[in-house]
Short mmCIF file of C-alpha atoms in Angstrom, two decimals:
data_model
loop_
_atom_site.label_atom_id
_atom_site.label_comp_id
_atom_site.label_asym_id
_atom_site.label_seq_id
_atom_site.Cartn_x
_atom_site.Cartn_y
_atom_site.Cartn_z
CA UNK A 299 8.56 -14.58 -5.90
CA UNK A 300 4.89 -14.67 -6.64
CA UNK A 301 4.49 -11.93 -9.57
CA UNK A 302 3.09 -12.60 -13.21
CA UNK A 303 4.78 -10.33 -15.67
CA UNK A 304 3.64 -9.38 -19.50
CA UNK A 305 7.09 -9.24 -21.77
CA UNK A 306 6.62 -6.77 -24.70
CA UNK A 307 10.30 -6.08 -25.55
CA UNK A 308 13.76 -7.79 -25.92
CA UNK A 309 15.14 -9.27 -22.53
CA UNK A 310 17.75 -11.36 -22.04
CA UNK A 311 19.00 -12.89 -18.50
CA UNK A 312 20.77 -15.49 -17.47
CA UNK A 313 17.86 -16.95 -15.46
CA UNK A 314 13.52 -15.30 -15.11
CA UNK A 315 11.92 -16.83 -12.33
CA UNK A 316 8.19 -16.86 -10.84
CA UNK A 317 6.04 -18.60 -9.56
CA UNK A 318 3.31 -16.29 -11.41
CA UNK A 319 2.49 -16.07 -14.97
CA UNK A 320 4.56 -15.27 -17.79
CA UNK A 321 3.38 -14.00 -20.98
CA UNK A 322 5.57 -12.67 -23.79
CA UNK A 323 3.99 -10.53 -25.97
CA UNK A 324 4.12 -10.19 -30.07
CA UNK A 325 6.58 -8.13 -29.64
CA UNK A 326 8.31 -9.66 -26.81
CA UNK A 327 12.06 -11.85 -27.14
CA UNK A 328 13.11 -13.39 -24.11
CA UNK A 329 16.26 -15.43 -24.09
CA UNK A 330 16.40 -16.68 -20.46
CA UNK A 331 16.38 -19.87 -18.23
CA UNK A 332 12.85 -19.28 -17.40
CA UNK A 333 11.13 -20.95 -14.26
CA UNK A 334 7.57 -19.89 -13.71
CA UNK A 335 4.21 -20.89 -12.61
CA UNK A 336 2.22 -21.07 -16.77
CA UNK A 337 3.98 -19.57 -19.58
CA UNK A 338 1.59 -18.07 -22.95
CA UNK A 339 4.28 -17.52 -25.59
CA UNK A 340 2.57 -14.78 -28.05
CA UNK A 341 6.09 -13.31 -29.11
CA UNK A 342 9.38 -15.25 -29.35
CA UNK A 343 11.58 -17.75 -26.39
CA UNK A 344 14.59 -18.80 -26.50
CA UNK A 345 16.15 -21.48 -23.95
CA UNK A 346 15.43 -23.09 -20.95
CA UNK A 347 11.47 -23.57 -19.44
CA UNK A 348 10.64 -25.00 -16.64
CA UNK A 349 6.86 -24.62 -16.15
CA UNK A 350 4.71 -26.17 -13.39
CA UNK A 351 1.29 -25.49 -15.30
CA UNK A 352 0.18 -24.89 -18.69
CA UNK A 353 2.82 -23.48 -21.16
CA UNK A 354 0.49 -22.09 -24.26
CA UNK A 355 2.46 -21.12 -27.69
CA UNK A 356 0.04 -19.41 -29.59
CA UNK A 357 -0.05 -19.51 -33.33
CA UNK A 358 1.89 -15.90 -33.57
CA UNK A 359 4.72 -17.73 -30.94
CA UNK A 360 7.56 -18.82 -31.46
CA UNK A 361 9.46 -21.25 -28.84
CA UNK A 362 13.39 -22.68 -29.28
CA UNK A 363 15.33 -24.59 -26.67
CA UNK A 364 13.95 -27.13 -24.10
CA UNK A 365 11.00 -27.43 -22.20
CA UNK A 366 10.04 -29.17 -19.34
CA UNK A 367 5.65 -29.01 -18.10
CA UNK A 368 2.90 -30.87 -17.13
CA UNK A 369 1.17 -29.05 -20.01
CA UNK A 370 1.11 -27.79 -23.51
CA UNK A 371 -0.79 -26.15 -25.76
CA UNK A 372 0.31 -24.96 -29.34
CA UNK A 373 -1.85 -23.46 -31.66
CA UNK A 374 -1.45 -24.40 -35.45
CA UNK A 375 0.88 -21.56 -37.22
CA UNK A 376 2.89 -21.52 -34.11
CA UNK A 377 6.98 -22.01 -34.68
CA UNK A 378 7.92 -25.03 -31.83
CA UNK A 379 11.53 -26.20 -31.91
CA UNK A 380 12.15 -27.74 -28.74
CA UNK A 381 13.17 -31.05 -26.74
CA UNK A 382 10.52 -31.59 -24.68
CA UNK A 383 9.44 -33.82 -21.54
CA UNK A 384 5.46 -33.48 -20.85
CA UNK A 385 4.23 -34.86 -17.28
CA UNK A 386 4.51 -34.73 -13.89
CA UNK A 387 7.82 -36.28 -13.11
#
């Protein structure tokens, strides 16, 4: 599935998958296992994320869980509480 998603509300599912970009907006809150091409967090994410591209945690963002990605950018002020694996396996 190659679609980009913008999430701006509460979204709880077992798994969220796309080859495109996932953007969790400031009012967004995702509780799920995430697999995607890229991830930008401006709101809240809880769960395991496996991302093929860059993960950006913006200053308003919160990420809690586990993260696997080749690249990670965390802005000052963001909350990041995760077990992390960075780089290409």
